[in-house]
Coordinates of C-alpha atoms and ligand atoms in Angstrom, one line a residue:
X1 CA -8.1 13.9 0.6
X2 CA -5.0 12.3 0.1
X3 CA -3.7 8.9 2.5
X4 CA -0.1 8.0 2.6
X5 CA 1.4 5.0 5.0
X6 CA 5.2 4.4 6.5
X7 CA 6.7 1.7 7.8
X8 CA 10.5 2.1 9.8
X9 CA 12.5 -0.1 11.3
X10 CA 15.9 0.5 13.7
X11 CA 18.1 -2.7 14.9
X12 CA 18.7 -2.3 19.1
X13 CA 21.7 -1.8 19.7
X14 CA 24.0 -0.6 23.5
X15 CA 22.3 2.1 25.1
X16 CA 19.7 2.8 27.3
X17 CA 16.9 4.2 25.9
X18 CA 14.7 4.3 22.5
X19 CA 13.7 7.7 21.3
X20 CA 9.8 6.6 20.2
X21 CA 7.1 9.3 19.2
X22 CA 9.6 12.5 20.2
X23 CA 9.5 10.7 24.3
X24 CA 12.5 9.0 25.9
X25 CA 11.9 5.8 26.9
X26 CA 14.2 3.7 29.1
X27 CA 15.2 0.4 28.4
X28 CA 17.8 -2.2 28.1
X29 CA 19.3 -1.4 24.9
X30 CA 19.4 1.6 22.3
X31 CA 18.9 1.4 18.8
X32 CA 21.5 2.0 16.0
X33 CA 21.0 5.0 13.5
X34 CA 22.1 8.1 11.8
X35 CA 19.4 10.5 13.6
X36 CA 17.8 9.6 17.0
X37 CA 16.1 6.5 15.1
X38 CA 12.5 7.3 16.2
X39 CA 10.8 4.9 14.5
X40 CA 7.6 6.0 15.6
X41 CA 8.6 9.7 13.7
X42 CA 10.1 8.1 11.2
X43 CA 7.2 6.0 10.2
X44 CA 4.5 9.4 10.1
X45 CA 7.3 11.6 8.2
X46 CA 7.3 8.8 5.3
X47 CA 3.5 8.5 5.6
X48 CA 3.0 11.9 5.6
X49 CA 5.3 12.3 2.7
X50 CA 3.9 9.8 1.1
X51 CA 0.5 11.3 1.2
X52 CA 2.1 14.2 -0.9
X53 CA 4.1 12.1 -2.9
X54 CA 7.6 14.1 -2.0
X55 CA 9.3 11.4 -1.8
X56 CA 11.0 9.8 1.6
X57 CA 12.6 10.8 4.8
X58 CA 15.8 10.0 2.9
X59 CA 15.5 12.1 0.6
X60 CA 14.8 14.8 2.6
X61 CA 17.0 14.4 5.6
X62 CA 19.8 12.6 3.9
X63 CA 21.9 9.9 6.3
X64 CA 24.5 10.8 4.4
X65 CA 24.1 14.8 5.8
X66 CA 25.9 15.4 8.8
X67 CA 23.6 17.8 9.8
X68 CA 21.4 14.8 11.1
X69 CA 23.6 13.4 13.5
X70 CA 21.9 12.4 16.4
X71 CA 18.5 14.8 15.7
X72 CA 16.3 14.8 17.0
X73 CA 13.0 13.9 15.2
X74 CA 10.6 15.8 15.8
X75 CA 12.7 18.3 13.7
X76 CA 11.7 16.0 10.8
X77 CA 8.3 15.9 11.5
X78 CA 8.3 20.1 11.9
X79 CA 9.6 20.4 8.9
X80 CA 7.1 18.3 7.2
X81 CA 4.4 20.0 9.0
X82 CA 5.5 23.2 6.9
X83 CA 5.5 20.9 3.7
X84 CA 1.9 20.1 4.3
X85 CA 0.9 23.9 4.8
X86 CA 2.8 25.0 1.8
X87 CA 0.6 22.3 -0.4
X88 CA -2.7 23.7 1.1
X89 CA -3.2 20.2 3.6
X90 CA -3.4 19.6 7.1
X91 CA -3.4 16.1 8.8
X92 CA -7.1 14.7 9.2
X93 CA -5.4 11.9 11.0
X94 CA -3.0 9.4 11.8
X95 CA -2.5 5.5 13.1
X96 CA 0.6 4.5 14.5
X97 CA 1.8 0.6 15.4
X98 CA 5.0 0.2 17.3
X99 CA 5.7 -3.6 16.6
X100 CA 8.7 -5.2 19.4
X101 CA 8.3 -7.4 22.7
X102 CA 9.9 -4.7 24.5
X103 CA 9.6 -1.9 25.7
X104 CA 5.8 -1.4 26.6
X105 CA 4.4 1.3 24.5
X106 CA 1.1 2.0 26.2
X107 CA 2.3 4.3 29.3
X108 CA 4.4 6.2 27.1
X109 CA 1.7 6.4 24.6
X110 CA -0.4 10.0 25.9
X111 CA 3.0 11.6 25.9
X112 CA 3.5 10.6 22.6
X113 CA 0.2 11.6 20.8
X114 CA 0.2 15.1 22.9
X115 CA 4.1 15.7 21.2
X116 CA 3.2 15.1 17.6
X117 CA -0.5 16.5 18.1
X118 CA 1.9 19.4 18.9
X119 CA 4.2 19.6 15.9
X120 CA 1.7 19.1 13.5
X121 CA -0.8 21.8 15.1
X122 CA -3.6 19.4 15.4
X123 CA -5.8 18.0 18.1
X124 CA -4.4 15.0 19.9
X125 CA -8.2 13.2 18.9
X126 CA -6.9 12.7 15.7
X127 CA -3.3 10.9 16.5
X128 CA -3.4 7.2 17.1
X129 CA -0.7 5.4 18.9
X130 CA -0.9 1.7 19.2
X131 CA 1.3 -1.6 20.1
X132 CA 1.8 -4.9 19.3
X133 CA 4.2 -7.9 20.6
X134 CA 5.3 -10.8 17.4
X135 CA 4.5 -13.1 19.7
X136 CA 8.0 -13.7 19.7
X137 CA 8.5 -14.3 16.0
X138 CA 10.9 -12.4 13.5
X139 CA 13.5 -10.0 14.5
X140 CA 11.0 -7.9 16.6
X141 CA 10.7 -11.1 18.3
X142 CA 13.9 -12.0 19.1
X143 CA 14.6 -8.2 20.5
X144 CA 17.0 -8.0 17.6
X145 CA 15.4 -4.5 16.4
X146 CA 11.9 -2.2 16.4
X147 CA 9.7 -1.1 14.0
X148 CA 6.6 1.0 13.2
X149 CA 4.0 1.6 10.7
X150 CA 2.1 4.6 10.0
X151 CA -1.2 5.4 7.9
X152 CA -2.1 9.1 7.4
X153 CA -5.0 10.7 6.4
X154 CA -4.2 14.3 4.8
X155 CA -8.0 16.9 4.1
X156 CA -7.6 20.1 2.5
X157 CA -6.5 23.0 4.6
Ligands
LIG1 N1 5.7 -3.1 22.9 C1 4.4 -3.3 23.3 C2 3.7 -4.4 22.9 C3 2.4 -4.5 23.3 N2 1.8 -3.6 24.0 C4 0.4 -3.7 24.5 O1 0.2 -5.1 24.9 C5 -1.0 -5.5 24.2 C6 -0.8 -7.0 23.8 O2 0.2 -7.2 22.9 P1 0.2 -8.5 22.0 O3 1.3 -8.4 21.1 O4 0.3 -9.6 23.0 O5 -1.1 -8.5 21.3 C7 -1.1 -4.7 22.9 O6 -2.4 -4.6 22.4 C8 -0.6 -3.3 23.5 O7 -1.7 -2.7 24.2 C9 2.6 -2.5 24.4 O8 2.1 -1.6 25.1 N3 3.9 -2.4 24.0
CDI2 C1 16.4 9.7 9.6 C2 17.6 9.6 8.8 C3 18.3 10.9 8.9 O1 19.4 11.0 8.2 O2 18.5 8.6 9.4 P1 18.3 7.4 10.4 O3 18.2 7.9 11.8 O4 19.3 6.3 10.2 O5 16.8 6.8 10.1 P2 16.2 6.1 8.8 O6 14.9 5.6 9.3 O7 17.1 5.1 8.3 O8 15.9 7.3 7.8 C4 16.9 7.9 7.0 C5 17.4 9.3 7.3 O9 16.5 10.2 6.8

């Protein structure tokens, strides 16, 4: 077994929705990035990465490349789900926390689980997404930005 955790974070910025676990949520702002700036797929592609010490989404999918322009994430995560075949692991599971006052998480959170169950070929049972508020402290609590933490559990294939 092998565990790995990631940890994102996108500042809002004009737009009007956030890409979050590969599902378009409306809201009153967008968030500023290279790719989409999923930080719900950004946080598992570190973790999972993590797990098998590659290295980072960075180093990976460069922000530098303009081939990630506006991607979309779940391209990330695909690609990562090949990495984890190739090294003889599959995911035994995941925990996802979105951390901002806005927007709500929960009703968007099914959809979310059922899309990354998806790419990584697993059973939605073992993807966990989850939500919290900063009670109005820190940037997350002044709306400035989002972020999200991920811890994964990787068993032998
Ligand atoms: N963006 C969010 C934040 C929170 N939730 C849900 O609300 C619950 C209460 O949040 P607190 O920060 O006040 O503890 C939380 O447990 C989530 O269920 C959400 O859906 N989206
Ligand atoms: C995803 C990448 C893709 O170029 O860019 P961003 O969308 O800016 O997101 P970040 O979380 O900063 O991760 C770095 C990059 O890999």
């Amino acid at each position: 077994m092998r565990i790995g955790q990631g940890f994102d974070v996108h500042a809002f910025g004009e737009g009007d929705h956030v890409m979050l676990g590969g599902i378009r949520v409306p809201h009153t702002q967008g968030v500023l990035a290279h790719s989409d700036g999923d930080v719900v797929l950004h946080a598992l592609c570190d973790a999972l990465l993590g797990a098998l010490a590659l290295g980072d989404i960075g180093k990976h999918f460069p922000p530098s490349d303009e081939q990630w322009r506006g991607a979309n994430s779940r391209t990330f995560v695909r690609a990562i789900a090949g990495m984890l075949l190739e090294h003889g692991y599959e995911l035994g599971n995941a925990d996802v926390t979105v951390v901002c006052e806005a927007p709500k998480v929960g009703p968007h959170a099914q959809a979310m689980r059922a899309i990354i169950a998806d790419d990584l070929g697993v059973g939605i049972n073992r993807i966990s997404i989850k939500a919290t508020t900063t009670e109005t402290l820190g940037f997350a609590g002044r709306r400035e930005g989002i972020a999200a933490l991920a811890v994964v559990l990787l068993v032998r294939a």
